[in-house]
Coordinates of C-alpha atoms in Angstrom, one line a residue:
M886 CA 0.2 0.1 -0.1
A887 CA 1.2 3.6 -1.0
K888 CA 2.4 5.6 1.9
Q889 CA 0.1 8.3 3.3
P890 CA 1.5 11.9 3.8
A891 CA 1.4 11.3 7.5
D892 CA 3.9 8.5 7.2
L893 CA 6.4 10.5 5.2
P894 CA 9.3 12.5 6.6
I895 CA 9.2 16.2 6.6
M896 CA 12.0 17.5 4.7
T897 CA 13.0 20.8 3.3
G898 CA 13.3 20.8 -0.3
A899 CA 17.1 21.4 -0.2
Q900 CA 17.2 18.1 2.1
A901 CA 14.8 16.4 -0.3
L902 CA 17.1 17.2 -3.5
I903 CA 20.3 15.8 -1.4
A904 CA 18.3 12.7 -0.3
S905 CA 17.1 12.5 -3.9
L906 CA 20.8 12.6 -5.2
E907 CA 22.0 9.9 -2.7
R908 CA 19.2 7.4 -3.7
C909 CA 20.1 8.0 -7.3
G910 CA 23.6 6.8 -6.2
V911 CA 25.5 10.0 -6.6
E912 CA 28.8 9.9 -5.0
V913 CA 30.5 12.7 -6.5
A914 CA 29.2 16.2 -7.8
F915 CA 31.0 19.3 -9.1
G916 CA 29.9 22.9 -8.3
I917 CA 30.0 26.3 -7.0
P918 CA 27.6 27.8 -4.4
G919 CA 25.9 30.8 -4.8
G920 CA 22.6 32.4 -3.2
A921 CA 19.9 30.8 -5.1
I922 CA 21.3 27.4 -4.5
L923 CA 22.8 28.3 -1.1
P924 CA 20.1 26.2 0.6
A925 CA 21.0 22.9 -1.0
Y926 CA 24.5 23.2 0.1
D927 CA 23.6 23.3 3.8
P928 CA 22.5 19.6 3.8
L929 CA 25.1 18.8 1.4
F930 CA 27.5 19.4 4.3
D931 CA 26.4 16.4 6.3
S932 CA 25.9 14.0 3.0
S933 CA 28.0 11.1 1.5
I934 CA 28.2 12.8 -1.6
R935 CA 31.7 14.4 -2.3
H936 CA 31.4 18.0 -3.4
I937 CA 34.5 19.0 -5.5
L938 CA 34.4 22.7 -5.4
V939 CA 35.5 24.0 -9.0
R940 CA 36.8 27.5 -10.0
H941 CA 34.2 28.1 -12.6
E942 CA 31.0 26.5 -13.6
Q943 CA 32.2 25.6 -17.2
G944 CA 34.5 23.4 -15.2
A945 CA 32.0 21.6 -13.4
G946 CA 30.2 21.1 -16.4
H947 CA 33.1 19.5 -18.2
A948 CA 34.2 17.6 -15.2
A949 CA 30.7 16.0 -14.6
E950 CA 31.1 14.8 -18.3
G951 CA 34.7 13.5 -17.9
Y952 CA 33.3 11.5 -14.7
A953 CA 30.3 10.2 -16.9
I954 CA 32.4 9.1 -19.7
A955 CA 35.3 7.5 -17.7
T956 CA 32.7 5.7 -15.4
G957 CA 29.6 5.0 -17.4
R958 CA 27.7 6.6 -14.7
V959 CA 25.5 9.7 -14.6
G960 CA 27.7 12.9 -14.1
V961 CA 26.8 15.9 -11.8
C962 CA 27.0 19.7 -11.6
I963 CA 25.8 22.2 -9.4
A964 CA 25.2 25.9 -9.8
T965 CA 23.5 29.0 -8.8
S966 CA 21.1 31.1 -10.9
G967 CA 21.9 33.8 -13.4
P968 CA 25.5 33.7 -14.3
G969 CA 26.3 30.4 -12.4
A970 CA 23.6 28.6 -14.6
T971 CA 24.7 30.2 -17.9
N972 CA 28.2 29.2 -17.4
L973 CA 27.2 25.6 -17.7
V974 CA 25.8 26.3 -21.0
T975 CA 29.0 25.5 -23.1
A976 CA 29.4 22.0 -21.1
L977 CA 25.6 21.1 -21.5
A978 CA 25.9 21.8 -25.4
D979 CA 28.9 19.6 -25.7
A980 CA 27.3 16.9 -23.6
A981 CA 24.3 17.2 -25.8
L982 CA 26.3 17.0 -29.3
D983 CA 28.6 14.2 -27.8
S984 CA 25.6 12.0 -26.0
V985 CA 27.1 12.3 -22.5
P986 CA 24.6 11.4 -19.5
I987 CA 24.7 14.5 -17.0
V988 CA 22.5 16.0 -14.7
A989 CA 23.0 19.7 -13.8
I990 CA 21.4 21.2 -10.8
T991 CA 20.7 24.9 -10.9
G992 CA 19.2 27.5 -8.4
Q993 CA 16.5 29.8 -9.6
V994 CA 15.3 33.0 -7.9
N995 CA 12.3 32.7 -5.6
S996 CA 9.2 31.6 -7.8
S997 CA 7.3 34.9 -7.3
F998 CA 10.2 36.7 -8.7
I999 CA 10.7 34.5 -12.0
G1000 CA 9.9 36.9 -15.1
T1001 CA 10.6 39.9 -13.1
D1002 CA 14.4 40.3 -14.0
A1003 CA 15.3 39.7 -10.5
F1004 CA 18.9 39.9 -9.2
Q1005 CA 20.7 36.7 -10.9
E1006 CA 17.5 35.8 -12.6
A1007 CA 18.2 33.9 -15.9
D1008 CA 15.8 31.7 -17.9
I1009 CA 18.0 28.9 -18.0
R1010 CA 15.3 26.5 -18.8
G1011 CA 14.6 28.4 -21.8
I1012 CA 18.2 29.0 -22.5
T1013 CA 19.1 25.3 -22.4
M1014 CA 16.4 24.0 -24.3
P1015 CA 17.9 23.4 -27.5
I1016 CA 21.0 21.5 -26.0
T1017 CA 19.5 19.4 -23.3
K1018 CA 17.7 15.9 -23.6
H1019 CA 14.8 17.4 -21.2
N1020 CA 14.7 20.1 -18.7
F1021 CA 12.7 21.0 -15.5
L1022 CA 11.7 24.2 -13.7
I1023 CA 10.5 23.2 -10.3
K1024 CA 8.6 25.8 -8.3
R1025 CA 7.1 23.5 -5.4
T1026 CA 8.9 21.3 -2.8
E1027 CA 7.0 18.3 -3.1
D1028 CA 8.2 18.0 -6.9
I1029 CA 11.9 17.6 -6.3
P1030 CA 12.4 13.9 -5.9
E1031 CA 10.2 13.2 -8.9
A1032 CA 12.1 15.6 -10.9
I1033 CA 15.5 14.2 -9.9
K1034 CA 14.4 10.6 -10.3
A1035 CA 13.3 11.6 -13.8
A1036 CA 16.3 13.6 -14.7
F1037 CA 18.6 10.5 -13.9
Y1038 CA 16.6 8.1 -15.9
I1039 CA 16.2 10.6 -18.9
A1040 CA 19.9 11.3 -18.9
S1041 CA 21.2 7.7 -18.8
T1042 CA 18.5 5.6 -21.0
G1043 CA 17.9 5.8 -24.8
R1044 CA 20.4 8.2 -26.4
P1045 CA 22.2 9.5 -23.3
G1046 CA 22.4 13.2 -22.8
P1047 CA 22.1 16.1 -20.2
V1048 CA 19.2 17.2 -18.2
L1049 CA 18.8 20.2 -16.3
V1050 CA 16.9 20.7 -13.1
D1051 CA 16.3 24.3 -12.3
I1052 CA 14.6 24.7 -8.9
S1053 CA 13.5 28.1 -7.4
K1054 CA 14.8 29.4 -3.9
D1055 CA 11.7 28.9 -2.4
A1056 CA 11.0 25.4 -3.1
L1057 CA 14.3 24.6 -1.6
A1058 CA 13.7 26.6 1.5
E1059 CA 10.1 25.1 2.1
S1060 CA 9.1 21.6 3.8
A1061 CA 6.9 18.9 2.4
P1062 CA 6.5 15.2 2.9
F1063 CA 9.4 13.6 1.2
D1064 CA 7.9 10.8 -1.2
Y1065 CA 10.6 9.2 -3.2
D1066 CA 8.9 6.0 -4.8
D1067 CA 10.9 3.6 -6.9
E1068 CA 8.2 3.7 -9.7
L1069 CA 8.7 6.1 -12.3
I1070 CA 5.9 7.5 -14.6
L1071 CA 7.1 9.1 -17.9
P1072 CA 4.4 9.1 -20.4
G1073 CA 5.5 9.2 -24.1
Y1074 CA 9.2 8.8 -23.1
K1075 CA 9.8 5.1 -24.4
P1076 CA 13.1 4.7 -25.9
T1077 CA 13.5 1.7 -28.1
T1078 CA 16.6 -0.6 -27.4
Q1079 CA 15.4 -3.7 -29.2
P1080 CA 15.8 -3.5 -33.1
H1081 CA 12.9 -4.8 -35.0
N1082 CA 13.8 -8.4 -36.1
R1083 CA 12.9 -7.8 -39.7
Q1084 CA 15.3 -4.9 -40.2
V1085 CA 18.0 -6.9 -38.8
K1086 CA 17.4 -9.8 -41.3
E1087 CA 17.2 -7.1 -44.0
A1088 CA 20.3 -6.0 -42.9
A1089 CA 22.0 -9.3 -42.9
K1090 CA 20.8 -9.9 -46.6
L1091 CA 22.2 -6.6 -47.8
I1092 CA 25.7 -7.7 -46.0
C1093 CA 25.5 -10.8 -48.1
K1094 CA 24.8 -9.1 -51.3
A1095 CA 27.7 -6.2 -50.9
K1096 CA 31.2 -6.5 -52.6
R1097 CA 32.8 -3.7 -50.7
P1098 CA 31.1 -3.4 -47.2
V1099 CA 32.5 -1.1 -44.3
L1100 CA 31.7 -0.8 -40.8
Y1101 CA 31.2 2.8 -40.1
I1102 CA 31.3 2.9 -36.4
G1103 CA 30.6 5.8 -34.1
G1104 CA 30.4 6.8 -30.6
G1105 CA 27.2 5.0 -29.9
V1106 CA 29.2 1.6 -30.0
I1107 CA 31.3 3.1 -27.1
K1108 CA 28.1 4.6 -25.2
A1109 CA 26.5 1.0 -25.6
R1110 CA 29.8 -0.9 -24.4
A1111 CA 29.4 -2.9 -27.6
W1112 CA 32.9 -3.0 -28.4
Q1113 CA 32.9 -7.1 -27.9
E1114 CA 30.0 -7.7 -29.9
L1115 CA 31.8 -5.5 -32.7
A1116 CA 35.0 -7.6 -32.5
D1117 CA 32.7 -10.9 -32.8
L1118 CA 30.9 -9.6 -35.6
V1119 CA 34.2 -8.6 -37.4
D1120 CA 35.6 -12.2 -36.7
L1121 CA 32.6 -13.6 -38.3
V1122 CA 32.2 -11.1 -41.4
D1123 CA 36.1 -10.2 -42.0
I1124 CA 34.5 -6.9 -43.1
P1125 CA 36.7 -3.9 -43.0
V1126 CA 36.1 -1.3 -40.1
V1127 CA 36.6 2.4 -39.8
T1128 CA 36.1 4.3 -36.2
T1129 CA 35.1 7.8 -35.7
L1130 CA 36.6 10.6 -33.7
M1131 CA 34.2 9.6 -31.0
A1132 CA 34.9 5.8 -31.3
R1133 CA 38.4 5.6 -31.2
G1134 CA 39.4 2.3 -29.2
A1135 CA 36.0 0.7 -29.9
F1136 CA 38.1 -1.4 -32.3
P1137 CA 42.0 -2.0 -31.7
D1138 CA 44.1 -0.1 -34.1
D1139 CA 46.5 -3.0 -34.9
H1140 CA 43.9 -5.3 -36.2
P1141 CA 44.4 -5.7 -39.8
L1142 CA 40.8 -5.0 -40.8
H1143 CA 40.8 -1.5 -39.1
M1144 CA 41.6 1.5 -41.7
G1145 CA 41.7 4.0 -39.1
M1146 CA 39.6 7.3 -38.7
P1147 CA 37.7 8.7 -41.3
G1148 CA 36.8 12.3 -42.0
M1149 CA 38.2 15.8 -42.4
H1150 CA 41.6 14.7 -40.9
G1151 CA 41.0 10.9 -41.3
S1152 CA 43.4 8.5 -43.0
V1153 CA 43.4 8.0 -46.8
S1154 CA 42.5 4.2 -45.9
A1155 CA 39.6 5.2 -43.8
V1156 CA 38.2 7.9 -46.0
G1157 CA 38.7 5.6 -49.0
A1158 CA 36.9 2.7 -47.6
L1159 CA 33.7 4.8 -47.2
Q1160 CA 34.1 6.8 -50.5
K1161 CA 34.8 3.4 -52.5
S1162 CA 32.1 1.1 -50.3
D1163 CA 28.7 0.0 -52.1
L1164 CA 27.7 -0.9 -48.4
L1165 CA 28.1 1.4 -45.2
I1166 CA 27.0 -0.6 -42.1
A1167 CA 26.8 2.6 -40.0
V1168 CA 26.3 1.9 -36.0
G1169 CA 26.0 4.5 -33.6
T1170 CA 27.0 7.2 -35.6
R1171 CA 24.9 10.5 -37.4
F1172 CA 26.9 11.2 -40.5
D1173 CA 28.5 14.3 -39.2
D1174 CA 29.5 16.8 -41.6
R1175 CA 33.2 16.3 -40.5
V1176 CA 33.1 12.4 -41.6
T1177 CA 31.0 13.1 -44.9
G1178 CA 32.6 16.1 -46.4
R1179 CA 30.4 17.5 -49.0
L1180 CA 27.2 15.2 -48.8
D1181 CA 26.2 14.8 -52.2
S1182 CA 29.5 13.2 -53.0
F1183 CA 29.8 10.9 -49.8
A1184 CA 30.3 7.3 -50.5
P1185 CA 28.4 7.8 -53.8
E1186 CA 27.7 4.1 -54.6
A1187 CA 26.9 2.7 -51.4
K1188 CA 23.6 1.5 -49.9
V1189 CA 23.3 2.4 -46.1
I1190 CA 22.3 0.1 -43.1
H1191 CA 21.9 2.8 -40.5
A1192 CA 21.4 1.5 -36.6
D1193 CA 21.1 4.2 -34.0
I1194 CA 19.1 4.3 -30.5
D1195 CA 17.8 7.9 -31.5
P1196 CA 15.4 7.8 -34.3
A1197 CA 16.0 11.3 -35.3
E1198 CA 19.5 10.4 -36.5
I1199 CA 18.3 7.9 -39.2
G1200 CA 17.9 9.4 -42.4
K1201 CA 18.8 12.8 -41.1
N1202 CA 21.9 13.5 -43.3
R1203 CA 21.6 10.5 -45.8
V1204 CA 19.0 8.3 -47.3
V1205 CA 18.8 5.2 -45.7
D1206 CA 18.1 1.7 -47.2
V1207 CA 17.8 -0.4 -44.1
P1208 CA 16.9 1.8 -40.9
V1209 CA 17.2 0.1 -37.5
V1210 CA 16.5 1.9 -34.2
G1211 CA 17.7 0.2 -31.2
D1212 CA 20.8 -0.3 -28.9
A1213 CA 24.0 -1.0 -30.8
K1214 CA 24.9 -3.7 -28.4
V1215 CA 21.6 -5.4 -29.1
F1216 CA 21.6 -4.7 -32.9
L1217 CA 25.3 -5.9 -33.3
S1218 CA 24.4 -9.2 -31.2
A1219 CA 21.5 -9.9 -33.1
L1220 CA 23.0 -9.3 -36.6
I1221 CA 25.6 -11.9 -35.6
E1222 CA 23.1 -14.5 -35.2
A1223 CA 21.3 -13.5 -38.2
L1224 CA 24.6 -14.0 -40.3
R1225 CA 25.4 -17.0 -38.6
H1226 CA 22.7 -18.6 -40.9
E1227 CA 23.9 -16.8 -44.3
K1228 CA 26.5 -17.7 -46.7
L1229 CA 28.8 -14.8 -46.5
P1230 CA 30.7 -13.5 -49.4
D1231 CA 34.6 -13.5 -49.7
Y1232 CA 35.7 -9.7 -49.4
Q1233 CA 39.5 -10.5 -49.6
S1234 CA 40.1 -8.5 -52.8
W1235 CA 38.3 -5.4 -51.1
V1236 CA 40.1 -5.7 -48.0
D1237 CA 43.7 -6.1 -50.0
Y1238 CA 42.7 -2.8 -51.9
L1239 CA 42.3 -1.0 -48.5
Q1240 CA 45.2 -2.4 -46.9
G1241 CA 47.1 -1.1 -49.9
L1242 CA 45.8 2.1 -49.4
K1243 CA 47.0 1.8 -45.8
E1244 CA 50.5 0.6 -46.3
R1245 CA 51.0 3.4 -49.3
Y1246 CA 49.4 6.3 -47.4
P1247 CA 50.1 5.8 -43.7
V1248 CA 49.5 8.6 -41.3
G1249 CA 52.8 10.5 -40.5
W1250 CA 54.7 13.4 -40.1
S1251 CA 57.7 15.9 -41.4
E1252 CA 60.1 16.9 -39.0
S1253 CA 60.4 20.2 -37.6
T1254 CA 62.5 22.8 -39.4
D1255 CA 62.4 25.5 -37.0
G1256 CA 64.0 24.3 -34.0
G1257 CA 60.8 23.3 -32.2
L1258 CA 59.6 19.9 -31.2
T1259 CA 57.5 17.8 -33.4
P1260 CA 54.1 17.7 -31.8
Q1261 CA 53.1 14.3 -33.5
Y1262 CA 56.4 12.8 -31.8
V1263 CA 55.6 14.1 -28.4
I1264 CA 52.3 12.8 -28.5
K1265 CA 53.3 9.5 -29.9
R1266 CA 55.8 9.1 -27.2
I1267 CA 53.3 10.2 -24.3
G1268 CA 51.2 7.4 -25.6
E1269 CA 54.1 4.7 -25.8
I1270 CA 55.3 5.6 -22.4
A1271 CA 52.0 5.9 -20.4
G1272 CA 50.6 2.8 -22.5
G1273 CA 47.2 1.7 -23.3
D1274 CA 45.5 1.4 -19.8
A1275 CA 45.8 5.2 -19.4
I1276 CA 42.9 7.5 -20.0
Y1277 CA 43.5 10.3 -22.4
V1278 CA 41.6 13.3 -22.7
T1279 CA 42.4 16.2 -25.4
G1280 CA 41.2 20.1 -26.0
V1281 CA 40.5 20.9 -29.3
G1282 CA 42.7 21.9 -32.4
Q1283 CA 45.5 20.5 -34.1
H1284 CA 46.7 18.6 -30.9
Q1285 CA 43.4 16.9 -30.8
M1286 CA 43.6 15.5 -34.3
W1287 CA 47.4 14.4 -33.7
A1288 CA 46.3 12.6 -30.5
A1289 CA 43.5 10.6 -32.3
H1290 CA 46.1 9.2 -34.8
F1291 CA 49.2 8.4 -32.7
L1292 CA 48.0 7.7 -29.3
P1293 CA 47.7 3.9 -28.7
F1294 CA 43.8 3.0 -29.3
A1295 CA 44.0 -0.8 -28.1
K1296 CA 41.3 -0.9 -25.5
P1297 CA 38.1 0.9 -25.5
G1298 CA 36.9 3.4 -22.8
R1299 CA 40.1 5.1 -22.6
W1300 CA 39.7 8.4 -24.9
L1301 CA 37.7 11.6 -23.9
T1302 CA 37.5 14.4 -26.4
S1303 CA 34.9 17.1 -27.3
G1304 CA 33.7 16.0 -30.7
G1305 CA 30.4 17.5 -32.2
A1306 CA 30.7 20.8 -30.1
G1307 CA 34.6 21.2 -30.7
T1308 CA 35.1 22.9 -27.2
M1309 CA 38.5 24.2 -26.7
G1310 CA 39.0 24.4 -22.6
Y1311 CA 37.5 20.8 -22.6
C1312 CA 40.5 19.1 -21.3
V1313 CA 41.6 20.1 -18.0
P1314 CA 38.2 19.6 -16.3
A1315 CA 37.1 16.8 -18.3
A1316 CA 40.7 15.0 -17.3
M1317 CA 39.8 16.2 -13.7
G1318 CA 36.5 14.2 -14.0
A1319 CA 37.8 11.2 -15.3
K1320 CA 40.7 11.0 -12.6
V1321 CA 38.0 11.2 -9.8
G1322 CA 35.8 8.6 -11.3
M1323 CA 38.7 6.1 -11.9
P1324 CA 41.2 7.2 -9.4
D1325 CA 43.5 4.1 -10.1
R1326 CA 43.9 4.8 -13.5
V1327 CA 46.7 7.2 -15.2
V1328 CA 45.0 10.1 -16.7
W1329 CA 46.9 12.2 -19.2
G1330 CA 45.5 15.5 -21.0
I1331 CA 46.9 16.5 -24.4
D1332 CA 46.2 20.2 -24.4
G1333 CA 47.0 23.2 -26.8
D1334 CA 48.4 26.3 -25.5
G1335 CA 45.3 27.9 -26.8
S1336 CA 42.7 25.5 -25.4
F1337 CA 44.7 25.1 -21.8
Q1338 CA 44.5 29.0 -21.2
M1339 CA 40.7 28.7 -21.1
T1340 CA 40.2 26.6 -18.1
N1341 CA 43.5 26.1 -16.8
Q1342 CA 42.1 27.3 -13.4
E1343 CA 40.7 23.9 -12.6
L1344 CA 44.4 22.7 -11.9
A1345 CA 43.7 24.5 -8.5
T1346 CA 40.7 22.4 -8.2
C1347 CA 42.9 19.4 -8.9
A1348 CA 45.7 20.4 -6.4
L1349 CA 43.5 21.2 -3.1
N1350 CA 41.5 18.0 -3.9
N1351 CA 44.2 15.5 -4.4
I1352 CA 43.4 14.9 -8.2
P1353 CA 46.5 14.1 -9.8
I1354 CA 46.1 14.4 -13.5
K1355 CA 48.9 14.8 -15.9
I1356 CA 48.6 17.7 -18.4
A1357 CA 50.8 18.1 -21.8
I1358 CA 50.7 21.4 -23.3
I1359 CA 51.4 21.3 -27.0
N1360 CA 53.0 24.9 -27.0
N1361 CA 53.2 26.2 -30.5
N1362 CA 52.4 29.7 -29.4
V1363 CA 49.6 30.3 -32.0
L1364 CA 45.9 28.9 -32.4
G1365 CA 47.6 26.0 -34.4
M1366 CA 44.2 24.9 -36.4
V1367 CA 43.0 28.3 -37.3
R1368 CA 46.7 29.3 -38.3
Q1369 CA 46.9 26.3 -40.7
W1370 CA 43.3 27.6 -42.3
Q1371 CA 45.1 30.9 -42.9
T1372 CA 48.2 29.1 -44.5
L1373 CA 46.1 27.1 -46.7
F1374 CA 43.1 29.4 -47.4
Y1375 CA 44.0 33.2 -46.4
E1376 CA 47.2 33.4 -48.1
G1377 CA 49.3 33.3 -45.0
R1378 CA 47.4 36.1 -43.6
Y1379 CA 47.5 35.4 -39.9
S1380 CA 45.0 37.5 -38.2
N1381 CA 44.9 37.2 -34.4
T1382 CA 46.1 33.7 -34.4
D1383 CA 49.9 34.7 -32.9
L1384 CA 49.4 34.0 -29.1
K1385 CA 52.8 35.8 -28.7
S1386 CA 53.3 33.6 -25.7
E1387 CA 56.8 32.3 -25.8
S1388 CA 57.4 33.6 -22.2
V1389 CA 53.7 34.8 -21.3
P1390 CA 52.5 32.8 -19.4
N1391 CA 55.3 30.7 -18.3
F1392 CA 53.5 27.8 -18.2
P1393 CA 55.9 25.6 -15.5
L1394 CA 55.4 28.7 -13.4
L1395 CA 51.6 29.0 -13.8
A1396 CA 51.5 25.3 -12.9
E1397 CA 53.6 25.5 -9.7
A1398 CA 51.5 28.7 -8.7
L1399 CA 48.3 26.3 -8.8
G1400 CA 49.6 24.0 -7.0
C1401 CA 51.2 21.6 -9.4
V1402 CA 54.5 20.2 -10.7
G1403 CA 55.7 22.3 -13.8
L1404 CA 58.1 20.6 -16.3
K1405 CA 59.2 21.7 -19.8
A1406 CA 60.7 20.1 -22.5
T1407 CA 62.5 21.9 -25.7
S1408 CA 64.5 19.3 -27.3
V1409 CA 63.9 15.7 -28.5
E1410 CA 66.4 14.6 -25.8
E1411 CA 64.5 15.8 -22.9
V1412 CA 61.2 14.3 -24.1
D1413 CA 61.3 11.0 -22.7
E1414 CA 62.9 12.4 -19.6
V1415 CA 59.8 14.7 -18.7
I1416 CA 57.2 12.0 -19.6
H1417 CA 59.0 9.5 -17.1
K1418 CA 59.1 12.3 -14.5
A1419 CA 55.7 13.1 -14.9
M1420 CA 54.6 9.4 -14.6
A1421 CA 56.7 9.3 -11.4
I1422 CA 54.7 12.0 -9.6
N1423 CA 51.4 10.7 -8.5
D1424 CA 51.0 13.2 -5.4
R1425 CA 50.1 16.3 -7.2
P1426 CA 48.9 17.4 -10.8
V1427 CA 51.8 17.6 -13.2
V1428 CA 52.1 20.0 -16.1
V1429 CA 54.5 19.2 -18.9
E1430 CA 55.3 22.2 -21.6
F1431 CA 56.5 20.9 -24.9
T1432 CA 57.8 23.8 -27.0
C1433 CA 56.6 22.7 -30.5
S1434 CA 56.8 24.1 -34.1
K1435 CA 54.3 26.4 -34.9
D1436 CA 53.9 25.3 -38.7
A1437 CA 53.4 21.7 -38.0
M1438 CA 50.4 20.7 -40.1
V1439 CA 47.6 18.0 -39.5
W1440 CA 47.7 15.8 -42.6
P1441 CA 45.9 14.3 -44.2
M1442 CA 43.0 17.1 -44.8
V1443 CA 39.7 17.4 -46.7
A1444 CA 38.9 21.2 -46.9
A1445 CA 35.6 22.0 -45.4
G1446 CA 32.9 21.8 -47.8
T1447 CA 34.9 19.8 -50.4
S1448 CA 34.5 16.1 -51.4
N1449 CA 36.3 13.5 -49.5
D1450 CA 37.9 12.5 -52.8
E1451 CA 39.7 15.5 -52.7
I1452 CA 41.6 14.6 -49.7
K1453 CA 45.3 15.6 -49.4
I1454 CA 48.3 14.2 -47.8
A1455 CA 50.3 16.9 -47.7
R1456 CA 49.9 20.6 -49.2
D1457 CA 50.5 19.9 -52.5
M1458 CA 49.8 16.2 -52.2
A1459 CA 46.9 14.0 -53.0
P1460 CA 46.7 10.1 -53.1
A1461 CA 46.6 8.5 -56.3
W1462 CA 43.5 6.5 -55.5
E1463 CA 41.4 7.5 -58.3
E1464 CA 43.7 5.7 -60.7
E1465 CA 44.0 2.4 -58.7
E1466 CA 41.9 -0.5 -59.7
L1467 CA 39.6 -1.7 -56.9

């Protein structure tokens, strides 16, 4: 029998909020108190939840993302009203595009003041509606437990994503019976996880008819933790694989059927696999413009099987022949069973062609000519010394693309980066969140000098909370990716991309000021030495500055708005794949 109000404990809204978070299994939250959310911080003082006081709300949001990706659990961030809440916007947008399950709790002004432009009022629900999976505005104390319970369920089921719960200050301050029922009623929200059997069979038939199939694997395979099913499928069918930026690690790089990462800065073998294919088996991916290039020229001869848990993604950018709505893990398992009963073609000539591309056009680099370190070499050595069990986090820019190519991707769940939003400043706080979630793992952040200067204040948070992350700054003194575009498309007119930071800031001294160990390498001989020093320090965060060439470029490259067929492997060099026989 349901409990009656007289049988329920009386709690303030703030107490109900913290009790609800505890019941949802929350162990860690990242946040900053302020006026509107302050009532919630009083019961948090006695809670089992570990609260990590960040230096900026954007840092709280990215840390919640890092925690969520590293652990597979829902990340939590807390902010006050007005600017506190709006400072979360970037992280919420980032989480929405990359399907990261986080719950953001924000304070709001008293309900009677809402809409009056009261002090520190912002319509955060309206602001974040396009960039959250769902959001709530709670003005009644008794509604808090149900909203929190629903927020965690929505964030973590179906296609994961961010959910915001905005709670007015009076709802936090007033009291009501605490009614937390395990039953959750969300009419209209019924994510489909089980793919339709008929669609799975149609997919199997298309695979058996194809001569040049490719498994086009996206981040949804990582979210679904479906890497074993992917490996089992490849073992069965011997179909080549490409993994997008968000799927790095879903399939081991050293597997002979792995053609690499496709896209604007993808490998020739991966881009070629998609372009020359007659069947794309797209799983957990959204045909992003960075992968497709000019859409009307993308994989022109390919039929498409598109499996995704979000029905809105299927057919959004590319016409689909076999649409499959469902969880990637369940789909891949069902597809394996369906294919066991089919006669599978021999794809060896197709595989040979792609392996030939992979051998002829490996992703590499040219040595520096200006005396600076070669950034690709630095990143490769970090990966080789730290190994495949470390967690790697990047900022956004050239270093991100080099990291995607030169770090060791032998195991899944060890790669965090900002894909859809391309958020500079993501690295340091996301690495912090990952380390909090996985304290026994080595966590390396690979950041650029531009990205690093956006959120480096969170190193103080790490130092004060015993979160010993390691950050490598690839310092080329410029906004490298933008400068590369200026070199290629703006006749070398370097407008506002020179950071003029050869000595300002002094990164090792800045690191020391923030409570970290600061190291620096300026020569090849020093690279291994400082990486080993950083690896040996585990009681404090470590920042290592590598002074790198500013003219290093990311290759291969497909210029924005052009066809993948126009990929270049150097400034004036394109692969000769158009003349090669399949």
